Amino acid sequence: MWEYTDKVMDHFLHPRNVGEVEDPDGVGEAGSLACGDALKLTFKLDENGRITDAKFKTFGCASAIASSSVLTELIKGKTLEEAMHVTNRDIAEYLGGLPEQKMHCSVMGREALEAAIANYHGQQVVQDVHEGRIVCTCFGVTDKEIERVIRENDLTTVEQVTNYCKAGGGCGGCRGEIEKIVRSIQGEKVREQAVLRPQKGRKLTTIQKIQLIQQTINEQVRPGLRAHGGNIELIDVEGEKVIVAFRGMCAQCKLSEFTMKDVVEAKLQEFVSEELYVEEDKDSVEAGHEHKRINDES
Ligand code: FES
């Protein structure tokens, strides 16, 4: 269960400005149903060029609805030039904060706003964001967009990038590329973090190994899975074998085998030990099976 502020809950349970403005001056869409969140924003200008009405339609979670609701409140009364300065941070701050794994909802609001303003000006998209090269094919995110969320939100890890724009949250194949972008922008900040990483090749006690596996799953794997409604649970560790179970969307995902090898196993080998291999505990999905569960974090 996510921890939401009272403001998030208020805008989720009582969203403002739901629907579509009649005969709008600007229409913008962001996200996609296939990726789990989608937002359509419409606005109308008055004779002085100020946004006199704004409405939204959103498909998504509580954070997506609350972010969209707040977006409409923030832009009403503004000129388009003023509205262009509304950032995803403004949306999140207005809500008293969002769980980091949900920050992409605030980014989606900002993207829909930019798309709507571009639409008003007769453009299809905002050029500098969408002209870049696609880095994450799973979510269609470009290098420009990744660079932008890193700069605007001072992000220093791949996991944060996933939380803010979903890139890296699917098959994981682009995470190396994302890390390069993070490093190219943040330089020293990333290197400071790297020092904190456990040294590879050192001899770990069984307890240390389990703790490190758990930590790696929590920090390196889970955020990406959660970004699209999934989760992972560490079931057991037997020697070099790590047994996990996928939860939520991941449990039904046809790509779970791929995720297990190319994301989970790769991360555990990178951060804990190259000897580790991962197996999925399919039995644990069925109720009634007894397993020694090391992980009760969810
Ligand atoms: S290509 Fe980015 S997560 Fe698959």
mmCIF file of C-alpha atoms and ligand atoms in Angstrom:
data_model
loop_
_atom_site.group_PDB
_atom_site.id
_atom_site.type_symbol
_atom_site.label_atom_id
_atom_site.label_comp_id
_atom_site.label_asym_id
_atom_site.label_seq_id
_atom_site.Cartn_x
_atom_site.Cartn_y
_atom_site.Cartn_z
ATOM 1 C CA MET A 1 0.000 0.000 0.000
ATOM 2 C CA TRP A 2 1.419 3.363 -1.013
ATOM 3 C CA GLU A 3 1.744 6.119 1.528
ATOM 4 C CA TYR A 4 -0.083 9.098 0.115
ATOM 5 C CA THR A 5 -0.402 12.576 1.587
ATOM 6 C CA ASP A 6 -3.832 13.937 2.521
ATOM 7 C CA LYS A 7 -3.641 16.191 -0.538
ATOM 8 C CA VAL A 8 -3.063 13.258 -2.877
ATOM 9 C CA MET A 9 -6.007 11.444 -1.332
ATOM 10 C CA ASP A 10 -8.183 14.546 -1.573
ATOM 11 C CA HIS A 11 -7.437 15.043 -5.279
ATOM 12 C CA PHE A 12 -7.774 11.312 -5.937
ATOM 13 C CA LEU A 13 -11.130 10.971 -4.185
ATOM 14 C CA HIS A 14 -12.443 14.391 -5.282
ATOM 15 C CA PRO A 15 -10.672 15.146 -8.550
ATOM 16 C CA ARG A 16 -11.188 18.673 -9.906
ATOM 17 C CA ASN A 17 -11.938 19.458 -13.526
ATOM 18 C CA VAL A 18 -12.648 15.968 -14.842
ATOM 19 C CA GLY A 19 -13.770 15.685 -18.459
ATOM 20 C CA GLU A 20 -13.057 17.559 -21.660
ATOM 21 C CA VAL A 21 -13.384 21.252 -22.391
ATOM 22 C CA GLU A 22 -15.860 21.954 -25.163
ATOM 23 C CA ASP A 23 -14.251 23.318 -28.325
ATOM 24 C CA PRO A 24 -10.770 23.413 -26.726
ATOM 25 C CA ASP A 25 -7.918 25.671 -27.828
ATOM 26 C CA GLY A 26 -5.320 23.057 -26.875
ATOM 27 C CA VAL A 27 -5.382 19.268 -26.539
ATOM 28 C CA GLY A 28 -2.482 17.236 -25.218
ATOM 29 C CA GLU A 29 -2.014 13.564 -24.523
ATOM 30 C CA ALA A 30 0.742 11.763 -22.645
ATOM 31 C CA GLY A 31 1.430 8.200 -21.579
ATOM 32 C CA SER A 32 -0.337 5.267 -23.164
ATOM 33 C CA LEU A 33 -2.848 2.675 -22.069
ATOM 34 C CA ALA A 34 -0.375 -0.062 -22.963
ATOM 35 C CA CYS A 35 2.067 1.393 -20.417
ATOM 36 C CA GLY A 36 -0.530 1.646 -17.653
ATOM 37 C CA ASP A 37 -1.121 5.424 -17.467
ATOM 38 C CA ALA A 38 -2.603 7.832 -19.956
ATOM 39 C CA LEU A 39 -3.687 11.452 -19.658
ATOM 40 C CA LYS A 40 -5.626 13.751 -21.961
ATOM 41 C CA LEU A 41 -5.603 17.454 -21.130
ATOM 42 C CA THR A 42 -7.768 20.095 -22.796
ATOM 43 C CA PHE A 43 -7.823 23.830 -22.161
ATOM 44 C CA LYS A 44 -9.597 26.960 -23.290
ATOM 45 C CA LEU A 45 -8.196 30.477 -23.395
ATOM 46 C CA ASP A 46 -10.078 33.682 -22.660
ATOM 47 C CA GLU A 47 -9.813 36.857 -24.730
ATOM 48 C CA ASN A 48 -6.688 37.884 -22.779
ATOM 49 C CA GLY A 49 -4.874 34.667 -23.590
ATOM 50 C CA ARG A 50 -5.266 33.206 -20.108
ATOM 51 C CA ILE A 51 -6.359 29.630 -19.473
ATOM 52 C CA THR A 52 -9.928 30.047 -18.396
ATOM 53 C CA ASP A 53 -10.816 26.365 -18.268
ATOM 54 C CA ALA A 54 -8.833 23.136 -18.154
ATOM 55 C CA LYS A 55 -10.043 19.574 -17.841
ATOM 56 C CA PHE A 56 -8.495 16.136 -17.824
ATOM 57 C CA LYS A 57 -9.266 12.498 -18.452
ATOM 58 C CA THR A 58 -6.880 10.042 -16.891
ATOM 59 C CA PHE A 59 -6.404 6.314 -16.897
ATOM 60 C CA GLY A 60 -4.137 5.295 -14.066
ATOM 61 C CA CYS A 61 -3.543 5.039 -10.347
ATOM 62 C CA ALA A 62 -4.352 7.425 -7.493
ATOM 63 C CA SER A 63 -1.170 9.430 -8.129
ATOM 64 C CA ALA A 64 -1.976 9.819 -11.827
ATOM 65 C CA ILE A 65 -5.476 11.101 -11.062
ATOM 66 C CA ALA A 66 -4.280 13.426 -8.283
ATOM 67 C CA SER A 67 -1.421 14.776 -10.434
ATOM 68 C CA SER A 68 -3.786 15.459 -13.334
ATOM 69 C CA SER A 69 -6.298 17.167 -11.064
ATOM 70 C CA VAL A 70 -3.620 19.414 -9.573
ATOM 71 C CA LEU A 71 -2.226 20.198 -13.013
ATOM 72 C CA THR A 72 -5.559 21.669 -14.107
ATOM 73 C CA GLU A 73 -5.730 23.734 -10.918
ATOM 74 C CA LEU A 74 -2.185 25.006 -11.361
ATOM 75 C CA ILE A 75 -2.612 26.201 -14.942
ATOM 76 C CA LYS A 76 -5.989 27.887 -14.654
ATOM 77 C CA GLY A 77 -5.640 31.662 -14.863
ATOM 78 C CA LYS A 78 -2.138 31.446 -16.353
ATOM 79 C CA THR A 79 -1.017 32.575 -19.779
ATOM 80 C CA LEU A 80 0.517 29.853 -21.934
ATOM 81 C CA GLU A 81 3.951 31.290 -21.310
ATOM 82 C CA GLU A 82 3.401 31.120 -17.564
ATOM 83 C CA ALA A 83 1.920 27.616 -17.828
ATOM 84 C CA MET A 84 5.018 26.420 -19.715
ATOM 85 C CA HIS A 85 6.985 26.978 -16.519
ATOM 86 C CA VAL A 86 4.900 24.501 -14.510
ATOM 87 C CA THR A 87 7.156 21.518 -13.845
ATOM 88 C CA ASN A 88 6.569 18.020 -12.555
ATOM 89 C CA ARG A 89 8.178 19.162 -9.313
ATOM 90 C CA ASP A 90 5.512 21.860 -8.944
ATOM 91 C CA ILE A 91 2.835 19.198 -9.295
ATOM 92 C CA ALA A 92 4.489 16.886 -6.767
ATOM 93 C CA GLU A 93 5.147 19.717 -4.327
ATOM 94 C CA TYR A 94 1.561 20.944 -4.538
ATOM 95 C CA LEU A 95 0.509 17.434 -3.533
ATOM 96 C CA GLY A 96 2.848 17.479 -0.534
ATOM 97 C CA GLY A 97 5.035 14.884 -2.269
ATOM 98 C CA LEU A 98 4.519 11.617 -4.123
ATOM 99 C CA PRO A 99 6.123 8.235 -3.459
ATOM 100 C CA GLU A 100 9.287 8.242 -5.577
ATOM 101 C CA GLN A 101 8.056 5.230 -7.558
ATOM 102 C CA LYS A 102 5.083 7.356 -8.601
ATOM 103 C CA MET A 103 6.926 10.456 -9.744
ATOM 104 C CA HIS A 104 6.331 9.462 -13.363
ATOM 105 C CA CYS A 105 2.701 10.514 -12.807
ATOM 106 C CA SER A 106 3.777 14.104 -12.222
ATOM 107 C CA VAL A 107 6.046 13.915 -15.277
ATOM 108 C CA MET A 108 3.110 12.664 -17.348
ATOM 109 C CA GLY A 109 1.161 15.775 -16.268
ATOM 110 C CA ARG A 110 3.946 18.056 -17.414
ATOM 111 C CA GLU A 111 4.222 16.197 -20.729
ATOM 112 C CA ALA A 112 0.483 16.474 -21.394
ATOM 113 C CA LEU A 113 0.647 20.201 -20.679
ATOM 114 C CA GLU A 114 3.527 20.685 -23.114
ATOM 115 C CA ALA A 115 1.716 18.622 -25.742
ATOM 116 C CA ALA A 116 -1.463 20.709 -25.295
ATOM 117 C CA ILE A 117 0.437 23.985 -25.628
ATOM 118 C CA ALA A 118 2.273 22.637 -28.683
ATOM 119 C CA ASN A 119 -1.091 21.647 -30.113
ATOM 120 C CA TYR A 120 -2.350 25.195 -29.590
ATOM 121 C CA HIS A 121 0.625 26.486 -31.565
ATOM 122 C CA GLY A 122 -0.113 24.016 -34.341
ATOM 123 C CA GLN A 123 2.750 21.670 -33.528
ATOM 124 C CA GLN A 124 2.377 17.986 -32.934
ATOM 125 C CA VAL A 125 4.928 17.511 -30.222
ATOM 126 C CA VAL A 126 7.448 19.440 -28.203
ATOM 127 C CA GLN A 127 10.506 19.129 -30.394
ATOM 128 C CA ASP A 128 13.412 19.045 -27.982
ATOM 129 C CA VAL A 129 11.968 16.168 -25.963
ATOM 130 C CA HIS A 130 10.650 13.920 -28.694
ATOM 131 C CA GLU A 131 13.285 14.440 -31.347
ATOM 132 C CA GLY A 132 15.855 12.366 -29.503
ATOM 133 C CA ARG A 133 16.895 8.797 -30.025
ATOM 134 C CA ILE A 134 14.765 6.081 -28.433
ATOM 135 C CA VAL A 135 16.726 4.524 -25.580
ATOM 136 C CA CYS A 136 13.977 2.509 -23.900
ATOM 137 C CA THR A 137 11.972 0.648 -26.513
ATOM 138 C CA CYS A 138 9.670 -0.908 -23.901
ATOM 139 C CA PHE A 139 8.273 2.517 -22.964
ATOM 140 C CA GLY A 140 9.327 4.566 -25.991
ATOM 141 C CA VAL A 141 11.499 6.974 -23.981
ATOM 142 C CA THR A 142 14.167 9.019 -25.753
ATOM 143 C CA ASP A 143 17.608 10.074 -24.570
ATOM 144 C CA LYS A 144 16.402 13.693 -24.516
ATOM 145 C CA GLU A 145 13.572 12.868 -22.187
ATOM 146 C CA ILE A 146 15.863 10.887 -19.888
ATOM 147 C CA GLU A 147 18.366 13.739 -19.845
ATOM 148 C CA ARG A 148 15.607 16.141 -19.012
ATOM 149 C CA VAL A 149 14.210 14.242 -16.010
ATOM 150 C CA ILE A 150 17.760 13.784 -14.707
ATOM 151 C CA ARG A 151 18.515 17.512 -14.960
ATOM 152 C CA GLU A 152 15.180 18.799 -13.721
ATOM 153 C CA ASN A 153 15.031 16.458 -10.750
ATOM 154 C CA ASP A 154 18.726 16.013 -9.996
ATOM 155 C CA LEU A 155 18.537 12.236 -10.408
ATOM 156 C CA THR A 156 21.654 10.167 -9.795
ATOM 157 C CA THR A 157 20.575 6.532 -10.274
ATOM 158 C CA VAL A 158 18.968 4.403 -12.966
ATOM 159 C CA GLU A 159 16.241 3.447 -10.497
ATOM 160 C CA GLN A 160 15.282 7.076 -10.064
ATOM 161 C CA VAL A 161 15.115 7.526 -13.818
ATOM 162 C CA THR A 162 12.739 4.543 -13.963
ATOM 163 C CA ASN A 163 10.601 6.100 -11.251
ATOM 164 C CA TYR A 164 10.369 9.396 -13.108
ATOM 165 C CA CYS A 165 9.836 8.310 -16.708
ATOM 166 C CA LYS A 166 9.523 4.491 -16.638
ATOM 167 C CA ALA A 167 12.590 4.011 -18.843
ATOM 168 C CA GLY A 168 14.329 0.847 -17.696
ATOM 169 C CA GLY A 169 11.231 -0.530 -15.990
ATOM 170 C CA GLY A 170 10.448 -3.230 -18.564
ATOM 171 C CA CYS A 171 12.898 -5.808 -19.888
ATOM 172 C CA GLY A 172 15.809 -3.871 -18.399
ATOM 173 C CA GLY A 173 17.786 -4.008 -21.641
ATOM 174 C CA CYS A 174 18.307 -0.235 -21.689
ATOM 175 C CA ARG A 175 19.510 0.171 -18.119
ATOM 176 C CA GLY A 176 23.190 0.193 -19.079
ATOM 177 C CA GLU A 177 22.504 2.971 -21.565
ATOM 178 C CA ILE A 178 20.532 4.921 -18.964
ATOM 179 C CA GLU A 179 23.380 4.557 -16.499
ATOM 180 C CA LYS A 180 25.761 6.046 -19.073
ATOM 181 C CA ILE A 181 23.455 9.040 -19.499
ATOM 182 C CA VAL A 182 23.179 9.499 -15.736
ATOM 183 C CA ARG A 183 26.958 9.372 -15.438
ATOM 184 C CA SER A 184 27.526 11.778 -18.296
ATOM 185 C CA ILE A 185 25.299 14.355 -16.620
ATOM 186 C CA GLN A 186 25.920 13.797 -12.924
ATOM 187 C CA GLY A 187 29.587 12.728 -12.992
ATOM 188 C CA GLU A 188 30.916 13.092 -9.482
ATOM 189 C CA LYS A 189 27.590 12.556 -7.775
ATOM 190 C CA VAL A 190 27.277 9.095 -9.321
ATOM 191 C CA ARG A 191 30.868 8.210 -8.534
ATOM 192 C CA GLU A 192 30.232 9.079 -4.877
ATOM 193 C CA GLN A 193 27.460 6.530 -4.818
ATOM 194 C CA ALA A 194 29.541 3.907 -6.546
ATOM 195 C CA VAL A 195 31.952 3.946 -3.614
ATOM 196 C CA LEU A 196 29.100 2.745 -1.435
ATOM 197 C CA ARG A 197 28.615 -0.362 -3.536
ATOM 198 C CA PRO A 198 29.851 -3.630 -2.019
ATOM 199 C CA GLN A 199 33.162 -4.778 -3.417
ATOM 200 C CA LYS A 200 32.824 -7.686 -5.785
ATOM 201 C CA GLY A 201 34.752 -10.835 -5.120
ATOM 202 C CA ARG A 202 34.909 -10.460 -1.366
ATOM 203 C CA LYS A 203 33.957 -13.455 0.740
ATOM 204 C CA LEU A 204 30.516 -13.015 2.233
ATOM 205 C CA THR A 205 29.021 -14.856 5.167
ATOM 206 C CA THR A 206 25.644 -16.464 4.515
ATOM 207 C CA ILE A 207 23.880 -13.714 6.445
ATOM 208 C CA GLN A 208 25.764 -10.991 4.568
ATOM 209 C CA LYS A 209 24.950 -12.631 1.252
ATOM 210 C CA ILE A 210 21.236 -12.825 2.018
ATOM 211 C CA GLN A 211 21.212 -9.213 3.206
ATOM 212 C CA LEU A 212 23.015 -8.080 0.083
ATOM 213 C CA ILE A 213 20.652 -10.040 -2.168
ATOM 214 C CA GLN A 214 17.717 -8.449 -0.359
ATOM 215 C CA GLN A 215 19.222 -4.987 -0.643
ATOM 216 C CA THR A 216 19.921 -5.446 -4.347
ATOM 217 C CA ILE A 217 16.363 -6.592 -4.992
ATOM 218 C CA ASN A 218 14.984 -3.648 -3.005
ATOM 219 C CA GLU A 219 17.154 -1.018 -4.672
ATOM 220 C CA GLN A 220 17.973 -2.347 -8.129
ATOM 221 C CA VAL A 221 15.095 -4.585 -9.152
ATOM 222 C CA ARG A 222 11.871 -3.767 -7.329
ATOM 223 C CA PRO A 223 11.513 -0.093 -8.384
ATOM 224 C CA GLY A 224 11.513 -1.089 -12.049
ATOM 225 C CA LEU A 225 8.907 -3.793 -11.532
ATOM 226 C CA ARG A 226 6.708 -1.549 -9.414
ATOM 227 C CA ALA A 227 6.734 1.124 -12.075
ATOM 228 C CA HIS A 228 4.368 -1.043 -14.049
ATOM 229 C CA GLY A 229 2.381 -2.743 -11.325
ATOM 230 C CA GLY A 230 4.595 -5.714 -10.521
ATOM 231 C CA ASN A 231 6.699 -6.830 -7.627
ATOM 232 C CA ILE A 232 9.165 -9.505 -6.601
ATOM 233 C CA GLU A 233 9.631 -11.489 -3.427
ATOM 234 C CA LEU A 234 12.752 -13.227 -2.242
ATOM 235 C CA ILE A 235 11.704 -16.699 -1.170
ATOM 236 C CA ASP A 236 14.934 -18.448 -0.242
ATOM 237 C CA VAL A 237 18.635 -18.742 -0.883
ATOM 238 C CA GLU A 238 20.193 -22.203 -1.252
ATOM 239 C CA GLY A 239 23.912 -21.952 -1.819
ATOM 240 C CA GLU A 240 24.265 -19.974 -5.043
ATOM 241 C CA LYS A 241 20.640 -20.495 -6.013
ATOM 242 C CA VAL A 242 18.304 -17.560 -5.350
ATOM 243 C CA ILE A 243 14.618 -18.425 -5.409
ATOM 244 C CA VAL A 244 12.190 -15.610 -6.136
ATOM 245 C CA ALA A 245 8.497 -15.193 -6.865
ATOM 246 C CA PHE A 246 6.958 -12.530 -9.059
ATOM 247 C CA ARG A 247 3.869 -10.717 -7.844
ATOM 248 C CA GLY A 248 1.222 -8.435 -9.326
ATOM 249 C CA MET A 249 1.495 -7.777 -13.065
ATOM 250 C CA CYS A 250 4.831 -9.616 -13.216
ATOM 251 C CA ALA A 251 3.168 -12.859 -12.101
ATOM 252 C CA GLN A 252 1.137 -13.000 -15.308
ATOM 253 C CA CYS A 253 3.748 -11.460 -17.575
ATOM 254 C CA LYS A 254 4.950 -13.606 -20.446
ATOM 255 C CA LEU A 255 8.303 -11.857 -20.164
ATOM 256 C CA SER A 256 8.864 -12.949 -16.560
ATOM 257 C CA GLU A 257 11.428 -15.566 -17.632
ATOM 258 C CA PHE A 258 13.327 -12.856 -19.485
ATOM 259 C CA THR A 259 13.013 -10.448 -16.550
ATOM 260 C CA MET A 260 14.304 -13.107 -14.183
ATOM 261 C CA LYS A 261 17.469 -13.789 -16.191
ATOM 262 C CA ASP A 262 18.198 -10.435 -17.784
ATOM 263 C CA VAL A 263 17.222 -8.194 -14.914
ATOM 264 C CA VAL A 264 17.128 -10.058 -11.596
ATOM 265 C CA GLU A 265 19.983 -12.478 -12.210
ATOM 266 C CA ALA A 266 22.116 -9.867 -13.953
ATOM 267 C CA LYS A 267 21.710 -7.418 -11.061
ATOM 268 C CA LEU A 268 22.464 -10.024 -8.410
ATOM 269 C CA GLN A 269 25.571 -11.107 -10.298
ATOM 270 C CA GLU A 270 26.660 -7.500 -10.659
ATOM 271 C CA PHE A 271 26.058 -6.408 -7.076
ATOM 272 C CA VAL A 272 26.449 -9.587 -5.021
ATOM 273 C CA SER A 273 28.282 -12.469 -6.698
ATOM 274 C CA GLU A 274 28.881 -13.687 -10.229
ATOM 275 C CA GLU A 275 28.154 -17.224 -9.031
ATOM 276 C CA LEU A 276 24.501 -16.535 -8.284
ATOM 277 C CA TYR A 277 21.708 -17.826 -10.461
ATOM 278 C CA VAL A 278 18.001 -17.256 -10.079
ATOM 279 C CA GLU A 279 15.036 -19.573 -10.244
ATOM 280 C CA GLU A 280 11.381 -18.718 -9.985
ATOM 281 C CA ASP A 281 9.369 -20.446 -7.296
ATOM 282 C CA LYS A 282 6.174 -21.006 -9.238
ATOM 283 C CA ASP A 283 4.623 -23.053 -6.407
ATOM 284 C CA SER A 284 4.636 -20.070 -4.104
ATOM 285 C CA VAL A 285 2.007 -18.376 -6.258
ATOM 286 C CA GLU A 286 -0.508 -20.935 -5.091
ATOM 287 C CA ALA A 287 -1.927 -20.335 -1.662
ATOM 288 C CA GLY A 288 -1.198 -22.873 1.017
ATOM 289 C CA HIS A 289 2.393 -23.658 0.145
ATOM 290 C CA GLU A 290 4.791 -23.171 2.963
ATOM 291 C CA HIS A 291 8.069 -21.504 2.318
ATOM 292 C CA LYS A 292 10.603 -19.964 4.498
ATOM 293 C CA ARG A 293 10.144 -16.344 3.528
ATOM 294 C CA ILE A 294 13.085 -14.155 4.057
ATOM 295 C CA ASN A 295 11.510 -11.126 2.551
ATOM 296 C CA ASP A 296 8.424 -9.544 4.001
ATOM 297 C CA GLU A 297 9.083 -6.165 2.408
ATOM 298 C CA SER A 298 6.499 -5.232 -0.202
HETATM 299 S S1 FES B 1 14.184 -1.314 -23.393
HETATM 300 FE FE1 FES B 1 13.956 -0.156 -21.583
HETATM 301 S S2 FES B 1 13.064 -1.507 -20.193
HETATM 302 FE FE2 FES B 1 13.097 -2.637 -22.061
#
